[in-house]
Structure formats: structure tokens, C-alpha cells
Short mmCIF file of N, CA and C in Angstrom, two decimals:
data_model
loop_
_atom_site.label_atom_id
_atom_site.label_comp_id
_atom_site.label_asym_id
_atom_site.label_seq_id
_atom_site.Cartn_x
_atom_site.Cartn_y
_atom_site.Cartn_z
N MET T 436 7.95 5.89 -10.92
CA MET T 436 7.11 4.92 -10.23
C MET T 436 7.62 3.51 -10.54
N THR T 437 7.87 2.73 -9.51
CA THR T 437 8.34 1.37 -9.68
C THR T 437 7.15 0.45 -9.91
N GLU T 438 7.25 -0.36 -10.95
CA GLU T 438 6.18 -1.30 -11.27
C GLU T 438 6.42 -2.63 -10.57
N TYR T 439 5.34 -3.35 -10.33
CA TYR T 439 5.40 -4.67 -9.73
C TYR T 439 6.12 -5.61 -10.69
N ASP T 440 7.12 -6.29 -10.19
CA ASP T 440 7.92 -7.23 -10.98
C ASP T 440 7.69 -8.63 -10.42
N GLU T 441 6.91 -9.44 -11.13
CA GLU T 441 6.58 -10.78 -10.65
C GLU T 441 7.83 -11.62 -10.42
N THR T 442 8.80 -11.50 -11.29
CA THR T 442 10.03 -12.29 -11.15
C THR T 442 10.74 -11.94 -9.84
N LYS T 443 10.81 -10.67 -9.53
CA LYS T 443 11.45 -10.25 -8.29
C LYS T 443 10.65 -10.71 -7.08
N ALA T 444 9.33 -10.57 -7.15
CA ALA T 444 8.47 -11.01 -6.06
C ALA T 444 8.64 -12.50 -5.80
N ILE T 445 8.67 -13.30 -6.86
CA ILE T 445 8.84 -14.76 -6.74
C ILE T 445 10.16 -15.08 -6.07
N SER T 446 11.21 -14.43 -6.51
CA SER T 446 12.53 -14.67 -5.95
C SER T 446 12.58 -14.31 -4.47
N LEU T 447 12.06 -13.15 -4.11
CA LEU T 447 12.05 -12.72 -2.71
C LEU T 447 11.22 -13.65 -1.83
N MET T 448 10.10 -14.10 -2.37
CA MET T 448 9.22 -14.98 -1.60
C MET T 448 9.88 -16.34 -1.37
N ASN T 449 10.47 -16.91 -2.41
CA ASN T 449 11.16 -18.19 -2.24
C ASN T 449 12.31 -18.06 -1.25
N GLU T 450 13.04 -16.97 -1.35
CA GLU T 450 14.17 -16.73 -0.45
C GLU T 450 13.68 -16.64 1.00
N ALA T 451 12.60 -15.91 1.22
CA ALA T 451 12.08 -15.75 2.58
C ALA T 451 11.59 -17.07 3.18
N ALA T 452 11.06 -17.93 2.33
CA ALA T 452 10.54 -19.21 2.81
C ALA T 452 11.63 -20.27 2.88
N GLY T 453 12.81 -19.96 2.34
CA GLY T 453 13.88 -20.95 2.30
C GLY T 453 13.48 -22.11 1.40
N ALA T 454 12.79 -21.78 0.31
CA ALA T 454 12.25 -22.79 -0.59
C ALA T 454 12.62 -22.46 -2.02
N ASN T 455 12.26 -23.37 -2.90
CA ASN T 455 12.47 -23.15 -4.33
C ASN T 455 11.24 -23.67 -5.09
N TYR T 456 10.10 -23.05 -4.80
CA TYR T 456 8.87 -23.44 -5.47
C TYR T 456 8.89 -22.95 -6.92
N PRO T 457 8.25 -23.70 -7.80
CA PRO T 457 8.13 -23.23 -9.19
C PRO T 457 7.37 -21.90 -9.24
N ASP T 458 7.67 -21.12 -10.26
CA ASP T 458 7.03 -19.81 -10.42
C ASP T 458 5.51 -19.90 -10.34
N ASP T 459 4.92 -20.92 -10.98
CA ASP T 459 3.46 -21.04 -10.99
C ASP T 459 2.88 -21.20 -9.58
N GLU T 460 3.60 -21.89 -8.71
CA GLU T 460 3.12 -22.07 -7.34
C GLU T 460 3.12 -20.74 -6.60
N ILE T 461 4.18 -19.97 -6.78
CA ILE T 461 4.27 -18.66 -6.11
C ILE T 461 3.26 -17.68 -6.70
N LEU T 462 3.09 -17.71 -8.00
CA LEU T 462 2.09 -16.84 -8.63
C LEU T 462 0.69 -17.17 -8.12
N ASN T 463 0.43 -18.42 -7.84
CA ASN T 463 -0.84 -18.83 -7.28
C ASN T 463 -1.03 -18.18 -5.90
N ILE T 464 0.02 -18.16 -5.09
CA ILE T 464 -0.05 -17.53 -3.77
C ILE T 464 -0.27 -16.02 -3.93
N ILE T 465 0.44 -15.40 -4.86
CA ILE T 465 0.24 -13.96 -5.12
C ILE T 465 -1.20 -13.70 -5.53
N ASP T 466 -1.75 -14.53 -6.39
CA ASP T 466 -3.15 -14.38 -6.80
C ASP T 466 -4.09 -14.48 -5.60
N MET T 467 -3.79 -15.39 -4.70
CA MET T 467 -4.63 -15.53 -3.50
C MET T 467 -4.57 -14.27 -2.65
N ILE T 468 -3.39 -13.68 -2.53
CA ILE T 468 -3.24 -12.44 -1.76
C ILE T 468 -4.09 -11.34 -2.40
N TRP T 469 -4.02 -11.21 -3.71
CA TRP T 469 -4.78 -10.17 -4.40
C TRP T 469 -6.28 -10.46 -4.38
N ASP T 470 -6.66 -11.75 -4.37
CA ASP T 470 -8.08 -12.10 -4.20
C ASP T 470 -8.57 -11.63 -2.83
N TYR T 471 -7.71 -11.81 -1.81
CA TYR T 471 -8.06 -11.32 -0.47
C TYR T 471 -8.29 -9.81 -0.51
N TYR T 472 -7.38 -9.10 -1.14
CA TYR T 472 -7.53 -7.64 -1.25
C TYR T 472 -8.86 -7.28 -1.90
N GLU T 473 -9.15 -7.95 -3.01
CA GLU T 473 -10.37 -7.64 -3.75
C GLU T 473 -11.62 -7.94 -2.91
N GLN T 474 -11.64 -9.08 -2.25
CA GLN T 474 -12.80 -9.47 -1.45
C GLN T 474 -13.01 -8.56 -0.24
N ASN T 475 -11.97 -7.91 0.21
CA ASN T 475 -12.06 -7.06 1.38
C ASN T 475 -12.03 -5.57 1.05
N GLY T 476 -12.20 -5.24 -0.22
CA GLY T 476 -12.28 -3.85 -0.63
C GLY T 476 -10.98 -3.09 -0.50
N LEU T 477 -9.85 -3.80 -0.48
CA LEU T 477 -8.56 -3.15 -0.27
C LEU T 477 -7.93 -2.65 -1.57
N LEU T 478 -8.59 -2.86 -2.68
CA LEU T 478 -8.09 -2.33 -3.95
C LEU T 478 -8.76 -1.01 -4.30
N ASP T 479 -9.65 -0.55 -3.43
CA ASP T 479 -10.36 0.70 -3.64
C ASP T 479 -9.39 1.86 -3.48
N PRO T 480 -9.19 2.67 -4.55
CA PRO T 480 -8.21 3.76 -4.48
C PRO T 480 -8.57 4.88 -3.50
N VAL T 481 -9.81 4.94 -3.02
CA VAL T 481 -10.18 6.02 -2.11
C VAL T 481 -9.85 5.69 -0.66
N LEU T 482 -9.41 4.47 -0.40
CA LEU T 482 -9.02 4.13 0.96
C LEU T 482 -7.78 4.93 1.35
N ASP T 483 -7.72 5.33 2.59
CA ASP T 483 -6.52 5.98 3.09
C ASP T 483 -5.96 5.16 4.25
N ASP T 484 -4.87 5.60 4.82
CA ASP T 484 -4.21 4.86 5.89
C ASP T 484 -5.12 4.67 7.10
N ALA T 485 -6.03 5.57 7.34
CA ALA T 485 -6.93 5.46 8.49
C ALA T 485 -7.86 4.26 8.34
N ASP T 486 -8.11 3.83 7.10
CA ASP T 486 -9.00 2.71 6.85
C ASP T 486 -8.28 1.37 6.89
N ALA T 487 -6.98 1.39 6.89
CA ALA T 487 -6.21 0.15 6.83
C ALA T 487 -6.09 -0.48 8.22
N ASN T 488 -6.04 -1.84 8.23
CA ASN T 488 -5.79 -2.56 9.47
C ASN T 488 -4.34 -2.35 9.86
N ASP T 489 -4.02 -2.62 11.15
CA ASP T 489 -2.61 -2.59 11.51
C ASP T 489 -1.93 -3.75 10.79
N SER T 490 -0.66 -3.61 10.50
CA SER T 490 0.03 -4.57 9.64
C SER T 490 0.07 -5.98 10.21
N ALA T 491 0.20 -6.15 11.52
CA ALA T 491 0.24 -7.49 12.11
C ALA T 491 -1.11 -8.19 11.95
N SER T 492 -2.17 -7.46 12.16
CA SER T 492 -3.52 -8.01 12.00
C SER T 492 -3.79 -8.35 10.54
N GLU T 493 -3.39 -7.44 9.65
CA GLU T 493 -3.57 -7.67 8.23
C GLU T 493 -2.79 -8.90 7.77
N LEU T 494 -1.55 -9.03 8.21
CA LEU T 494 -0.74 -10.19 7.85
C LEU T 494 -1.41 -11.47 8.32
N ALA T 495 -1.87 -11.50 9.56
CA ALA T 495 -2.52 -12.70 10.10
C ALA T 495 -3.77 -13.05 9.30
N ASP T 496 -4.56 -12.05 8.95
CA ASP T 496 -5.78 -12.29 8.18
C ASP T 496 -5.46 -12.84 6.79
N ILE T 497 -4.47 -12.26 6.14
CA ILE T 497 -4.10 -12.72 4.79
C ILE T 497 -3.52 -14.12 4.86
N VAL T 498 -2.67 -14.39 5.84
CA VAL T 498 -2.07 -15.72 5.97
C VAL T 498 -3.17 -16.76 6.17
N GLU T 499 -4.11 -16.47 7.04
CA GLU T 499 -5.21 -17.42 7.27
C GLU T 499 -6.00 -17.66 5.98
N TYR T 500 -6.31 -16.58 5.27
CA TYR T 500 -7.04 -16.70 4.00
C TYR T 500 -6.26 -17.55 3.00
N VAL T 501 -4.97 -17.27 2.83
CA VAL T 501 -4.16 -18.00 1.86
C VAL T 501 -4.04 -19.47 2.26
N LYS T 502 -3.87 -19.74 3.54
CA LYS T 502 -3.81 -21.14 3.99
C LYS T 502 -5.11 -21.87 3.66
N ARG T 503 -6.23 -21.21 3.90
CA ARG T 503 -7.54 -21.80 3.61
C ARG T 503 -7.70 -22.07 2.11
N MET T 504 -7.31 -21.10 1.30
CA MET T 504 -7.46 -21.27 -0.15
C MET T 504 -6.48 -22.32 -0.69
N ALA T 505 -5.26 -22.35 -0.16
CA ALA T 505 -4.27 -23.33 -0.61
C ALA T 505 -4.72 -24.74 -0.26
N LYS T 506 -5.35 -24.88 0.89
CA LYS T 506 -5.85 -26.20 1.29
C LYS T 506 -6.96 -26.67 0.35
N LYS T 507 -7.78 -25.74 -0.11
CA LYS T 507 -8.86 -26.08 -1.04
C LYS T 507 -8.32 -26.43 -2.43
N ASP T 508 -7.18 -25.86 -2.78
CA ASP T 508 -6.57 -26.08 -4.10
C ASP T 508 -5.78 -27.39 -4.06
N ARG T 509 -6.36 -28.45 -4.56
CA ARG T 509 -5.75 -29.78 -4.49
C ARG T 509 -4.42 -29.87 -5.24
N HIS T 510 -4.17 -28.93 -6.13
CA HIS T 510 -2.93 -28.94 -6.92
C HIS T 510 -1.81 -28.12 -6.28
N CYS T 511 -2.14 -27.38 -5.24
CA CYS T 511 -1.15 -26.51 -4.59
C CYS T 511 -0.11 -27.36 -3.87
N LYS T 512 1.15 -27.11 -4.19
CA LYS T 512 2.26 -27.87 -3.62
C LYS T 512 3.00 -27.09 -2.53
N VAL T 513 2.52 -25.90 -2.19
CA VAL T 513 3.18 -25.07 -1.19
C VAL T 513 2.85 -25.60 0.20
N SER T 514 3.88 -25.79 1.00
CA SER T 514 3.70 -26.26 2.37
C SER T 514 3.00 -25.19 3.20
N PRO T 515 2.01 -25.58 3.99
CA PRO T 515 1.36 -24.61 4.88
C PRO T 515 2.36 -23.94 5.83
N ASP T 516 3.45 -24.62 6.13
CA ASP T 516 4.48 -24.05 7.00
C ASP T 516 5.21 -22.88 6.35
N HIS T 517 5.17 -22.78 5.03
CA HIS T 517 5.87 -21.71 4.32
C HIS T 517 4.98 -20.51 4.00
N ILE T 518 3.68 -20.66 4.16
CA ILE T 518 2.75 -19.62 3.69
C ILE T 518 2.97 -18.29 4.40
N GLU T 519 3.17 -18.30 5.71
CA GLU T 519 3.35 -17.02 6.41
C GLU T 519 4.58 -16.28 5.89
N ALA T 520 5.68 -16.98 5.69
CA ALA T 520 6.90 -16.33 5.18
C ALA T 520 6.68 -15.82 3.76
N LEU T 521 5.97 -16.60 2.94
CA LEU T 521 5.71 -16.18 1.56
C LEU T 521 4.84 -14.92 1.53
N VAL T 522 3.78 -14.92 2.32
CA VAL T 522 2.88 -13.76 2.36
C VAL T 522 3.62 -12.53 2.90
N ALA T 523 4.36 -12.70 3.98
CA ALA T 523 5.09 -11.57 4.57
C ALA T 523 6.07 -10.98 3.57
N ALA T 524 6.76 -11.84 2.82
CA ALA T 524 7.72 -11.35 1.82
C ALA T 524 7.01 -10.59 0.71
N GLU T 525 5.86 -11.08 0.28
CA GLU T 525 5.12 -10.39 -0.78
C GLU T 525 4.64 -9.03 -0.29
N LEU T 526 4.14 -8.97 0.93
CA LEU T 526 3.69 -7.70 1.49
C LEU T 526 4.84 -6.71 1.65
N GLN T 527 6.01 -7.22 2.06
CA GLN T 527 7.19 -6.35 2.17
C GLN T 527 7.60 -5.83 0.80
N TYR T 528 7.51 -6.68 -0.21
CA TYR T 528 7.84 -6.24 -1.56
C TYR T 528 6.88 -5.14 -2.01
N GLU T 529 5.58 -5.35 -1.77
CA GLU T 529 4.60 -4.32 -2.12
C GLU T 529 4.91 -3.01 -1.41
N GLU T 530 5.25 -3.11 -0.13
CA GLU T 530 5.57 -1.91 0.66
C GLU T 530 6.79 -1.19 0.08
N SER T 531 7.77 -1.96 -0.38
CA SER T 531 8.96 -1.34 -0.96
C SER T 531 8.61 -0.56 -2.23
N LEU T 532 7.63 -1.05 -2.97
CA LEU T 532 7.17 -0.33 -4.16
C LEU T 532 6.48 0.96 -3.77
N ALA T 533 5.68 0.91 -2.72
CA ALA T 533 4.99 2.11 -2.23
C ALA T 533 6.00 3.12 -1.72
N ASP T 534 7.04 2.64 -1.03
CA ASP T 534 8.08 3.54 -0.53
C ASP T 534 8.80 4.23 -1.67
N ASP T 535 9.12 3.47 -2.74
CA ASP T 535 9.75 4.05 -3.92
C ASP T 535 8.86 5.09 -4.57
N GLU T 536 7.56 4.81 -4.60
CA GLU T 536 6.61 5.74 -5.20
C GLU T 536 6.62 7.05 -4.43
N ASP T 537 6.65 6.97 -3.10
CA ASP T 537 6.65 8.18 -2.28
C ASP T 537 7.90 9.03 -2.56
N LEU T 538 9.02 8.36 -2.83
CA LEU T 538 10.27 9.08 -3.05
C LEU T 538 10.30 9.79 -4.40
N THR T 539 9.53 9.30 -5.37
CA THR T 539 9.59 9.89 -6.72
C THR T 539 8.60 11.02 -6.91
N ILE T 540 7.75 11.27 -5.96
CA ILE T 540 6.74 12.31 -6.12
C ILE T 540 7.31 13.68 -5.90
#
């Protein structure tokens, strides 16, 4: 089972956004993504694929949430123009971990 690697996630996210944000800024975005999951019951282990939104809709919802939260965070230095790329990269990284997990079973 592949574990979540924050360093790798940060690197992939910065690369996708064509940016070089400090680790703390990217970790803040990752926290916002996971807050979205928690608030929407997406961390519940009994959920199956039938309960999940389609990926385009989910991406749009998460991007909107992160943009809203980043705007409220007066210390956030991440450009709103980069948020969609950052979120998409983080979701792709998560998916790659799930794919690896499926292969090891």
C-alpha cells in the first residue's frame, strides 16, 4: 500500500500550477481539500463508487470551496488563478495512490 507523501504532493502541485509556492502554502491548500472531504462526508469508509460525484463535478466543487476558503485566509499567498491546477494535481496524486493500492491487493 502506497502512503500519502506530502513532499511528493507539494512537488506535483507546484509543477502543475507552474509555480513555486512554499510548502506551507501548498499544505494549506491540501488541508482545505481534506476539510472539504470531511464536511461532505467523503472520508466515510462505507462510501462506494456509486455514492461518489462524477470527477468533473467533484473537481469544480472542491475548486470553488478552496477558492472561497483561500479568499477568507488573509495570509494565503496562492493566486486564485492557480487553485484549479493545484487541486486537480492533488486529486490526481490521490488517485494514483488508490490505483497503486488496487494493484497490490
